[in-house]
mmCIF file of C-alpha atoms in Angstrom:
data_model
loop_
_atom_site.group_PDB
_atom_site.id
_atom_site.type_symbol
_atom_site.label_atom_id
_atom_site.label_comp_id
_atom_site.label_asym_id
_atom_site.label_seq_id
_atom_site.Cartn_x
_atom_site.Cartn_y
_atom_site.Cartn_z
ATOM 1 C CA UNK A 23 69.158 60.236 17.314
ATOM 2 C CA UNK A 24 70.854 56.941 16.570
ATOM 3 C CA UNK A 25 69.821 53.313 17.007
ATOM 4 C CA UNK A 26 72.408 50.518 16.604
ATOM 5 C CA UNK A 27 74.610 52.826 14.565
ATOM 6 C CA UNK A 28 71.871 53.653 12.061
ATOM 7 C CA UNK A 29 70.174 57.010 11.878
ATOM 8 C CA UNK A 30 66.550 56.537 12.862
ATOM 9 C CA UNK A 31 65.432 58.476 9.827
ATOM 10 C CA UNK A 32 66.949 55.777 7.619
ATOM 11 C CA UNK A 33 65.775 52.741 9.583
ATOM 12 C CA UNK A 34 62.471 52.504 7.754
ATOM 13 C CA UNK A 35 64.283 52.811 4.429
ATOM 14 C CA UNK A 36 66.434 49.832 5.386
ATOM 15 C CA UNK A 37 63.392 47.753 6.361
ATOM 16 C CA UNK A 38 61.599 48.813 3.191
ATOM 17 C CA UNK A 39 64.573 47.686 1.115
ATOM 18 C CA UNK A 40 64.498 44.247 2.737
ATOM 19 C CA UNK A 41 60.776 43.912 2.105
ATOM 20 C CA UNK A 42 61.062 45.070 -1.493
ATOM 21 C CA UNK A 43 63.936 42.693 -2.208
ATOM 22 C CA UNK A 44 61.773 39.852 -0.894
ATOM 23 C CA UNK A 45 59.189 40.720 -3.562
ATOM 24 C CA UNK A 46 56.484 41.448 -1.018
ATOM 25 C CA UNK A 47 55.328 44.701 -2.609
ATOM 26 C CA UNK A 48 54.520 43.043 -5.931
ATOM 27 C CA UNK A 49 50.829 42.979 -6.933
ATOM 28 C CA UNK A 50 48.859 39.740 -6.461
ATOM 29 C CA UNK A 51 46.234 39.970 -9.193
ATOM 30 C CA UNK A 52 45.528 36.239 -9.205
ATOM 31 C CA UNK A 53 44.744 36.288 -5.480
ATOM 32 C CA UNK A 54 42.438 39.283 -5.802
ATOM 33 C CA UNK A 55 40.842 37.772 -8.884
ATOM 34 C CA UNK A 56 39.616 34.622 -7.168
ATOM 35 C CA UNK A 57 38.960 36.452 -3.895
ATOM 36 C CA UNK A 58 36.731 38.973 -5.646
ATOM 37 C CA UNK A 59 34.964 36.267 -7.650
ATOM 38 C CA UNK A 60 34.128 34.212 -4.557
ATOM 39 C CA UNK A 61 32.994 37.248 -2.560
ATOM 40 C CA UNK A 62 30.927 38.573 -5.462
ATOM 41 C CA UNK A 63 29.301 35.158 -5.919
ATOM 42 C CA UNK A 64 28.515 35.064 -2.193
ATOM 43 C CA UNK A 65 26.857 38.504 -2.481
ATOM 44 C CA UNK A 66 24.758 37.443 -5.483
ATOM 45 C CA UNK A 67 23.957 34.116 -3.844
ATOM 46 C CA UNK A 68 22.831 35.816 -0.661
ATOM 47 C CA UNK A 69 20.358 38.038 -2.477
ATOM 48 C CA UNK A 70 19.173 35.099 -4.597
ATOM 49 C CA UNK A 71 18.547 33.122 -1.410
ATOM 50 C CA UNK A 72 16.667 36.114 -0.009
ATOM 51 C CA UNK A 73 14.265 36.066 -2.975
ATOM 52 C CA UNK A 74 13.851 32.270 -2.872
ATOM 53 C CA UNK A 75 13.190 32.085 0.892
ATOM 54 C CA UNK A 76 10.496 34.751 0.585
ATOM 55 C CA UNK A 77 8.173 35.720 3.419
ATOM 56 C CA UNK A 78 9.758 33.723 6.228
ATOM 57 C CA UNK A 79 11.626 34.306 9.447
ATOM 58 C CA UNK A 80 14.371 32.135 7.960
ATOM 59 C CA UNK A 81 15.384 35.395 6.317
ATOM 60 C CA UNK A 82 17.273 36.156 9.518
ATOM 61 C CA UNK A 83 19.784 33.462 8.510
ATOM 62 C CA UNK A 84 20.152 35.238 5.173
ATOM 63 C CA UNK A 85 20.685 38.499 7.086
ATOM 64 C CA UNK A 86 23.583 36.928 8.980
ATOM 65 C CA UNK A 87 25.103 35.642 5.726
ATOM 66 C CA UNK A 88 24.836 39.023 4.018
ATOM 67 C CA UNK A 89 26.317 40.773 7.056
ATOM 68 C CA UNK A 90 29.435 38.632 6.717
ATOM 69 C CA UNK A 91 29.569 39.117 2.932
ATOM 70 C CA UNK A 92 29.201 42.896 3.294
ATOM 71 C CA UNK A 93 32.203 42.912 5.643
ATOM 72 C CA UNK A 94 34.275 40.852 3.213
ATOM 73 C CA UNK A 95 33.409 43.331 0.452
ATOM 74 C CA UNK A 96 34.440 46.145 2.770
ATOM 75 C CA UNK A 97 37.830 44.473 3.209
ATOM 76 C CA UNK A 98 38.264 44.361 -0.560
ATOM 77 C CA UNK A 99 37.279 48.032 -0.762
ATOM 78 C CA UNK A 100 39.849 48.742 1.954
ATOM 79 C CA UNK A 101 42.558 47.028 -0.107
ATOM 80 C CA UNK A 102 41.551 48.969 -3.217
ATOM 81 C CA UNK A 103 41.633 52.225 -1.252
ATOM 82 C CA UNK A 104 45.252 51.459 -0.333
ATOM 83 C CA UNK A 105 46.040 50.596 -3.973
ATOM 84 C CA UNK A 106 46.947 47.043 -3.053
ATOM 85 C CA UNK A 107 45.092 45.459 -5.989
ATOM 86 C CA UNK A 108 46.028 47.363 -9.165
ATOM 87 C CA UNK A 109 48.957 49.575 -10.043
ATOM 88 C CA UNK A 110 46.919 52.600 -11.082
ATOM 89 C CA UNK A 111 44.860 54.872 -8.866
ATOM 90 C CA UNK A 112 42.010 54.872 -11.381
ATOM 91 C CA UNK A 113 41.620 51.083 -11.486
ATOM 92 C CA UNK A 114 41.670 50.807 -7.695
ATOM 93 C CA UNK A 115 39.138 53.620 -7.351
ATOM 94 C CA UNK A 116 36.790 51.968 -9.838
ATOM 95 C CA UNK A 117 37.030 48.702 -7.921
ATOM 96 C CA UNK A 118 36.312 50.592 -4.693
ATOM 97 C CA UNK A 119 33.246 52.258 -6.203
ATOM 98 C CA UNK A 120 31.793 48.857 -7.083
ATOM 99 C CA UNK A 121 32.725 47.020 -3.871
ATOM 100 C CA UNK A 122 32.033 49.982 -1.589
ATOM 101 C CA UNK A 123 29.475 52.432 -2.921
ATOM 102 C CA UNK A 124 27.362 50.058 -5.012
ATOM 103 C CA UNK A 125 27.590 46.734 -3.163
ATOM 104 C CA UNK A 126 27.496 47.823 0.486
ATOM 105 C CA UNK A 127 26.663 51.554 0.489
ATOM 106 C CA UNK A 128 29.954 52.931 1.854
ATOM 107 C CA UNK A 129 31.740 55.742 -0.014
ATOM 108 C CA UNK A 130 35.233 54.822 -1.163
ATOM 109 C CA UNK A 131 36.097 58.513 -1.509
ATOM 110 C CA UNK A 132 35.104 59.317 2.075
ATOM 111 C CA UNK A 133 36.754 56.210 3.444
ATOM 112 C CA UNK A 134 40.050 56.799 1.629
ATOM 113 C CA UNK A 135 40.297 60.396 2.839
ATOM 114 C CA UNK A 136 39.400 59.503 6.417
ATOM 115 C CA UNK A 137 41.559 56.390 6.560
ATOM 116 C CA UNK A 138 44.641 58.052 5.093
ATOM 117 C CA UNK A 139 44.601 60.551 7.953
ATOM 118 C CA UNK A 140 44.489 57.641 10.378
ATOM 119 C CA UNK A 141 47.507 56.009 8.732
ATOM 120 C CA UNK A 142 49.477 59.244 8.749
ATOM 121 C CA UNK A 143 48.822 59.871 12.463
ATOM 122 C CA UNK A 144 47.783 56.600 14.168
ATOM 123 C CA UNK A 145 46.500 56.971 17.726
ATOM 124 C CA UNK A 146 47.355 60.672 17.690
ATOM 125 C CA UNK A 147 44.779 62.809 19.441
ATOM 126 C CA UNK A 148 43.846 65.821 17.383
ATOM 127 C CA UNK A 149 45.026 64.235 14.122
ATOM 128 C CA UNK A 150 43.712 60.656 13.920
ATOM 129 C CA UNK A 151 39.923 60.663 13.300
ATOM 130 C CA UNK A 152 39.679 57.131 14.693
ATOM 131 C CA UNK A 153 40.593 58.277 18.213
ATOM 132 C CA UNK A 154 38.490 61.448 18.145
ATOM 133 C CA UNK A 155 35.096 59.756 17.930
ATOM 134 C CA UNK A 156 32.702 58.521 20.600
ATOM 135 C CA UNK A 157 35.410 56.870 22.722
ATOM 136 C CA UNK A 158 38.160 58.412 24.824
ATOM 137 C CA UNK A 159 41.597 56.838 24.494
ATOM 138 C CA UNK A 160 43.394 59.073 26.974
ATOM 139 C CA UNK A 161 42.685 60.430 30.440
ATOM 140 C CA UNK A 162 43.010 64.006 29.179
ATOM 141 C CA UNK A 163 40.292 63.569 26.555
ATOM 142 C CA UNK A 164 38.050 61.716 28.983
ATOM 143 C CA UNK A 165 38.397 64.524 31.501
ATOM 144 C CA UNK A 166 37.524 67.127 28.881
ATOM 145 C CA UNK A 167 34.239 65.411 27.978
ATOM 146 C CA UNK A 168 30.970 67.134 28.853
ATOM 147 C CA UNK A 169 27.325 66.113 28.979
ATOM 148 C CA UNK A 170 26.353 62.935 27.140
ATOM 149 C CA UNK A 171 29.883 62.496 25.794
ATOM 150 C CA UNK A 172 31.273 62.425 29.329
ATOM 151 C CA UNK A 173 28.656 59.856 30.339
ATOM 152 C CA UNK A 174 29.686 57.617 27.431
ATOM 153 C CA UNK A 175 33.347 58.020 28.347
ATOM 154 C CA UNK A 176 32.616 56.897 31.897
ATOM 155 C CA UNK A 177 31.092 53.594 30.852
ATOM 156 C CA UNK A 178 32.754 53.134 27.463
ATOM 157 C CA UNK A 179 34.159 49.692 28.238
ATOM 158 C CA UNK A 180 30.638 48.414 28.955
ATOM 159 C CA UNK A 181 29.129 50.268 26.010
ATOM 160 C CA UNK A 182 31.779 49.352 23.464
ATOM 161 C CA UNK A 183 30.339 46.152 21.993
ATOM 162 C CA UNK A 184 26.710 47.353 22.085
ATOM 163 C CA UNK A 185 27.756 50.527 20.258
ATOM 164 C CA UNK A 186 29.296 48.432 17.489
ATOM 165 C CA UNK A 187 25.754 47.481 16.479
ATOM 166 C CA UNK A 188 25.384 51.083 15.289
ATOM 167 C CA UNK A 189 28.615 51.110 13.282
ATOM 168 C CA UNK A 190 27.012 50.371 9.897
ATOM 169 C CA UNK A 191 24.581 53.241 10.325
ATOM 170 C CA UNK A 192 27.515 55.497 11.141
ATOM 171 C CA UNK A 193 29.357 54.381 7.985
ATOM 172 C CA UNK A 194 26.317 55.038 5.780
ATOM 173 C CA UNK A 195 25.669 58.438 7.360
ATOM 174 C CA UNK A 196 29.291 59.531 7.096
ATOM 175 C CA UNK A 197 29.397 58.411 3.465
ATOM 176 C CA UNK A 198 26.277 60.370 2.504
ATOM 177 C CA UNK A 199 27.428 63.468 4.396
ATOM 178 C CA UNK A 200 30.852 63.360 2.743
ATOM 179 C CA UNK A 201 29.377 63.081 -0.744
ATOM 180 C CA UNK A 202 27.102 66.035 0.002
ATOM 181 C CA UNK A 203 29.679 68.293 1.686
ATOM 182 C CA UNK A 204 33.257 67.170 1.108
ATOM 183 C CA UNK A 205 35.294 68.072 -1.996
ATOM 184 C CA UNK A 206 35.814 64.398 -2.857
ATOM 185 C CA UNK A 207 36.701 63.294 -6.372
ATOM 186 C CA UNK A 208 34.021 61.914 -8.686
ATOM 187 C CA UNK A 209 31.264 63.236 -6.447
ATOM 188 C CA UNK A 210 28.521 62.486 -9.012
ATOM 189 C CA UNK A 211 29.549 58.859 -9.407
ATOM 190 C CA UNK A 212 29.932 58.465 -5.657
ATOM 191 C CA UNK A 213 26.465 59.860 -5.004
ATOM 192 C CA UNK A 214 24.788 57.985 -7.846
ATOM 193 C CA UNK A 215 26.174 54.619 -6.749
ATOM 194 C CA UNK A 216 25.330 55.231 -3.085
ATOM 195 C CA UNK A 217 21.765 56.111 -4.136
ATOM 196 C CA UNK A 218 21.585 53.035 -6.384
ATOM 197 C CA UNK A 219 22.601 50.832 -3.462
ATOM 198 C CA UNK A 220 20.078 52.379 -1.081
ATOM 199 C CA UNK A 221 17.187 52.238 -3.554
ATOM 200 C CA UNK A 222 17.996 48.726 -4.721
ATOM 201 C CA UNK A 223 18.495 47.391 -1.189
ATOM 202 C CA UNK A 224 15.232 48.826 0.146
ATOM 203 C CA UNK A 225 13.252 47.948 -2.980
ATOM 204 C CA UNK A 226 14.242 44.283 -2.868
ATOM 205 C CA UNK A 227 13.698 43.918 0.879
ATOM 206 C CA UNK A 228 10.264 45.555 0.919
ATOM 207 C CA UNK A 229 9.190 43.789 -2.282
ATOM 208 C CA UNK A 230 9.832 40.359 -0.731
ATOM 209 C CA UNK A 231 8.933 40.932 2.931
ATOM 210 C CA UNK A 232 6.012 42.639 4.660
ATOM 211 C CA UNK A 233 6.976 45.887 6.420
ATOM 212 C CA UNK A 234 7.475 44.387 9.890
ATOM 213 C CA UNK A 235 9.742 41.564 8.764
ATOM 214 C CA UNK A 236 11.517 43.888 6.349
ATOM 215 C CA UNK A 237 12.473 46.247 9.156
ATOM 216 C CA UNK A 238 13.668 43.372 11.331
ATOM 217 C CA UNK A 239 15.737 41.978 8.451
ATOM 218 C CA UNK A 240 17.348 45.363 7.797
ATOM 219 C CA UNK A 241 18.086 45.898 11.481
ATOM 220 C CA UNK A 242 19.684 42.465 11.935
ATOM 221 C CA UNK A 243 21.693 42.571 8.718
ATOM 222 C CA UNK A 244 23.004 46.091 9.251
ATOM 223 C CA UNK A 245 23.714 45.724 12.963
ATOM 224 C CA UNK A 246 25.650 42.494 12.452
ATOM 225 C CA UNK A 247 27.541 44.011 9.533
ATOM 226 C CA UNK A 248 28.610 46.914 11.753
ATOM 227 C CA UNK A 249 29.373 44.616 14.676
ATOM 228 C CA UNK A 250 31.599 42.435 12.509
ATOM 229 C CA UNK A 251 33.455 45.442 11.143
ATOM 230 C CA UNK A 252 33.936 46.887 14.613
ATOM 231 C CA UNK A 253 35.273 43.596 15.958
ATOM 232 C CA UNK A 254 37.975 43.569 13.276
ATOM 233 C CA UNK A 255 38.984 47.161 14.102
ATOM 234 C CA UNK A 256 38.924 46.846 17.904
ATOM 235 C CA UNK A 257 42.184 44.909 18.411
ATOM 236 C CA UNK A 258 44.267 47.102 16.121
ATOM 237 C CA UNK A 259 45.082 50.192 18.203
ATOM 238 C CA UNK A 260 42.944 50.355 21.360
ATOM 239 C CA UNK A 261 45.128 50.064 24.417
ATOM 240 C CA UNK A 262 48.299 50.875 22.504
ATOM 241 C CA UNK A 263 50.378 54.017 22.913
ATOM 242 C CA UNK A 264 48.440 57.263 22.432
ATOM 243 C CA UNK A 265 50.427 60.154 20.965
ATOM 244 C CA UNK A 266 49.938 63.898 20.852
ATOM 245 C CA UNK A 267 50.457 66.109 17.829
ATOM 246 C CA UNK A 268 53.559 67.743 19.323
ATOM 247 C CA UNK A 269 55.423 64.464 19.888
ATOM 248 C CA UNK A 270 58.332 63.900 17.510
ATOM 249 C CA UNK A 271 58.337 60.204 16.634
ATOM 250 C CA UNK A 272 59.915 58.669 13.564
ATOM 251 C CA UNK A 273 57.707 56.804 11.083
ATOM 252 C CA UNK A 274 58.807 53.294 12.076
ATOM 253 C CA UNK A 275 58.121 53.734 15.779
ATOM 254 C CA UNK A 276 54.949 55.753 15.230
ATOM 255 C CA UNK A 277 53.435 52.873 13.288
ATOM 256 C CA UNK A 278 54.762 49.971 15.378
ATOM 257 C CA UNK A 279 54.216 51.350 18.883
ATOM 258 C CA UNK A 280 50.594 52.337 18.210
ATOM 259 C CA UNK A 281 49.562 49.045 16.542
ATOM 260 C CA UNK A 282 48.844 45.519 17.742
ATOM 261 C CA UNK A 283 48.853 42.284 15.760
ATOM 262 C CA UNK A 284 46.477 39.395 16.359
ATOM 263 C CA UNK A 285 48.068 35.974 16.275
ATOM 264 C CA UNK A 286 46.080 33.514 14.253
ATOM 265 C CA UNK A 287 45.687 31.192 11.317
ATOM 266 C CA UNK A 288 44.357 31.204 7.779
ATOM 267 C CA UNK A 289 40.869 31.398 9.283
ATOM 268 C CA UNK A 290 41.773 34.481 11.341
ATOM 269 C CA UNK A 291 43.445 36.029 8.296
ATOM 270 C CA UNK A 292 40.263 35.573 6.260
ATOM 271 C CA UNK A 293 37.844 36.595 9.007
ATOM 272 C CA UNK A 294 39.768 39.810 9.758
ATOM 273 C CA UNK A 295 40.567 40.686 6.159
ATOM 274 C CA UNK A 296 44.302 40.650 6.870
ATOM 275 C CA UNK A 297 43.937 43.447 9.425
ATOM 276 C CA UNK A 298 45.294 41.115 12.098
ATOM 277 C CA UNK A 299 48.710 42.005 10.599
ATOM 278 C CA UNK A 300 48.135 45.597 11.641
ATOM 279 C CA UNK A 301 51.780 46.490 12.200
ATOM 280 C CA UNK A 302 52.874 45.280 8.773
ATOM 281 C CA UNK A 303 49.861 46.927 7.168
ATOM 282 C CA UNK A 304 50.669 50.274 8.773
ATOM 283 C CA UNK A 305 54.305 50.072 7.765
ATOM 284 C CA UNK A 306 53.429 49.102 4.178
ATOM 285 C CA UNK A 307 49.835 50.179 3.401
ATOM 286 C CA UNK A 308 50.078 49.303 -0.288
ATOM 287 C CA UNK A 309 51.359 45.783 0.365
ATOM 288 C CA UNK A 310 48.850 43.228 -0.985
ATOM 289 C CA UNK A 311 46.942 41.485 1.798
ATOM 290 C CA UNK A 312 48.306 37.937 1.195
ATOM 291 C CA UNK A 313 51.888 39.207 1.520
ATOM 292 C CA UNK A 314 51.439 40.605 5.017
ATOM 293 C CA UNK A 315 51.901 37.236 6.726
ATOM 294 C CA UNK A 316 55.166 36.742 4.812
ATOM 295 C CA UNK A 317 56.405 40.204 5.768
ATOM 296 C CA UNK A 318 55.795 39.643 9.464
ATOM 297 C CA UNK A 319 58.995 37.637 10.211
ATOM 298 C CA UNK A 320 61.079 40.349 8.526
ATOM 299 C CA UNK A 321 59.416 43.081 10.574
ATOM 300 C CA UNK A 322 59.684 41.131 13.839
ATOM 301 C CA UNK A 323 63.385 40.519 13.291
ATOM 302 C CA UNK A 324 64.007 44.145 12.321
ATOM 303 C CA UNK A 325 62.209 45.430 15.421
ATOM 304 C CA UNK A 326 64.218 43.028 17.573
ATOM 305 C CA UNK A 327 67.467 44.351 16.055
ATOM 306 C CA UNK A 328 66.432 47.942 16.789
ATOM 307 C CA UNK A 329 64.932 47.303 20.211
ATOM 308 C CA UNK A 330 61.461 48.431 19.124
ATOM 309 C CA UNK A 331 58.641 46.717 21.088
ATOM 310 C CA UNK A 332 56.452 44.598 18.789
ATOM 311 C CA UNK A 333 52.994 43.734 20.118
ATOM 312 C CA UNK A 334 51.192 40.537 19.130
ATOM 313 C CA UNK A 335 48.576 38.594 21.044
ATOM 314 C CA UNK A 336 45.640 36.227 20.620
ATOM 315 C CA UNK A 337 42.249 37.432 19.398
ATOM 316 C CA UNK A 338 40.391 37.261 22.706
ATOM 317 C CA UNK A 339 43.313 38.682 24.655
ATOM 318 C CA UNK A 340 43.387 41.619 22.217
ATOM 319 C CA UNK A 341 39.772 42.383 23.113
ATOM 320 C CA UNK A 342 40.600 42.055 26.808
ATOM 321 C CA UNK A 343 43.498 44.487 26.486
ATOM 322 C CA UNK A 344 41.365 46.980 24.581
ATOM 323 C CA UNK A 345 38.528 46.786 27.107
ATOM 324 C CA UNK A 346 40.883 47.096 30.078
ATOM 325 C CA UNK A 347 42.319 50.259 28.580
ATOM 326 C CA UNK A 348 38.881 51.756 27.873
ATOM 327 C CA UNK A 349 37.799 50.832 31.406
ATOM 328 C CA UNK A 350 40.880 52.463 32.952
ATOM 329 C CA UNK A 351 40.293 55.664 30.993
ATOM 330 C CA UNK A 352 36.625 55.709 31.999
ATOM 331 C CA UNK A 353 37.538 54.950 35.602
ATOM 332 C CA UNK A 354 39.587 58.144 35.756
ATOM 333 C CA UNK A 355 36.413 60.249 35.512
ATOM 334 C CA UNK A 356 34.095 57.860 37.355
ATOM 335 C CA UNK A 357 36.362 57.987 40.373
ATOM 336 C CA UNK A 358 38.611 61.040 40.124
ATOM 337 C CA UNK A 359 41.718 60.886 42.316
ATOM 338 C CA UNK A 360 41.167 61.966 45.886
ATOM 339 C CA UNK A 361 42.910 65.220 46.676
ATOM 340 C CA UNK A 362 44.437 64.970 50.159
ATOM 341 C CA UNK A 363 43.242 67.519 52.668
ATOM 342 C CA UNK A 364 45.521 70.420 53.412
ATOM 343 C CA UNK A 365 47.772 69.720 56.419
ATOM 344 C CA UNK A 366 46.873 71.302 59.705
ATOM 345 C CA UNK A 367 48.758 74.490 60.553
ATOM 346 C CA UNK A 368 52.083 73.766 62.159
ATOM 347 C CA UNK A 369 52.971 75.526 65.386
ATOM 348 C CA UNK A 370 55.241 78.491 64.801
ATOM 349 C CA UNK A 371 57.966 77.122 67.048
ATOM 350 C CA UNK A 372 58.143 73.884 65.001
ATOM 351 C CA UNK A 373 58.135 75.388 61.520
ATOM 352 C CA UNK A 374 61.820 76.144 61.707
ATOM 353 C CA UNK A 375 62.715 72.573 62.624
ATOM 354 C CA UNK A 376 63.696 70.972 59.279
ATOM 355 C CA UNK A 377 63.905 67.541 60.910
ATOM 356 C CA UNK A 378 60.139 67.512 61.280
ATOM 357 C CA UNK A 379 59.506 67.794 57.510
ATOM 358 C CA UNK A 380 58.502 64.448 55.988
ATOM 359 C CA UNK A 381 57.880 63.836 52.246
ATOM 360 C CA UNK A 382 55.033 61.505 51.444
ATOM 361 C CA UNK A 383 55.167 59.626 48.140
#
């Protein structure tokens, strides 16, 4: 197949050359240095404030703060998992162990394995783990649901944001299960640091707060952490093209057509950890986060030259698009299409009259 005289197989190579020549794949150690220092200080400051505030319901404000800080640490772990920070795999993995396993209780080994499959097959049913979870992204999958899963599929648009409150628990559970069962590298370190996080977190909380307040603090902090993370993931692919494993799509189109960017500002860039540049991130996963915004004009222009649709919208409209898609998929099993009744038998003498046959569309 050809596009504008260029073999599609080489189109990505051409775009990659333009991006590389612009210096956008170079590491940004200074950026990650101050970003990590500020985020680490915010984490330490949050726990210091927790100890100072003591037995008080004002701890709920600290819970909100730590939920945001946990998400920012998760973004840094995400960047390390993609080897955006350092040149070597070992250095990035060590950073991920500290930011992920130790600081927030999420396994970098599990996340990297799971997330790499998503990047290789975005929005591909049967291959992308992100579209094979509790939500249905296609009518076929919704129709195949049974029992409780089918009930969730029916009302998934209404349940979506409430379910995000459980996202942190899902991340912790998946991390622990992976360390126990998956053949991930450095299993002992992964498990030890996850255990250190869990023990340290619970010990500090229950040492400062009585049991009732401690449980409320944990619930609020973890639910908001998961909600924040889910809100940054929601706009990225939901409502975009859903592929099947037997569809032959070149790399450029597979990444662009299944992803959506969120238009924004420096504030949006920070709040979403750079994931608002989802198309650029999927095309160049190892590109340092601060370079994504500079790569966007190159990618937009390239897609325009090749006639590849490029999706970008505002933050709230991205949520609306995602919810409309989830609602439409759920609607297909809430109200299955009405099958028209079989036509009444036609009199024998009229069956031979072709002029009486009418096609209904």
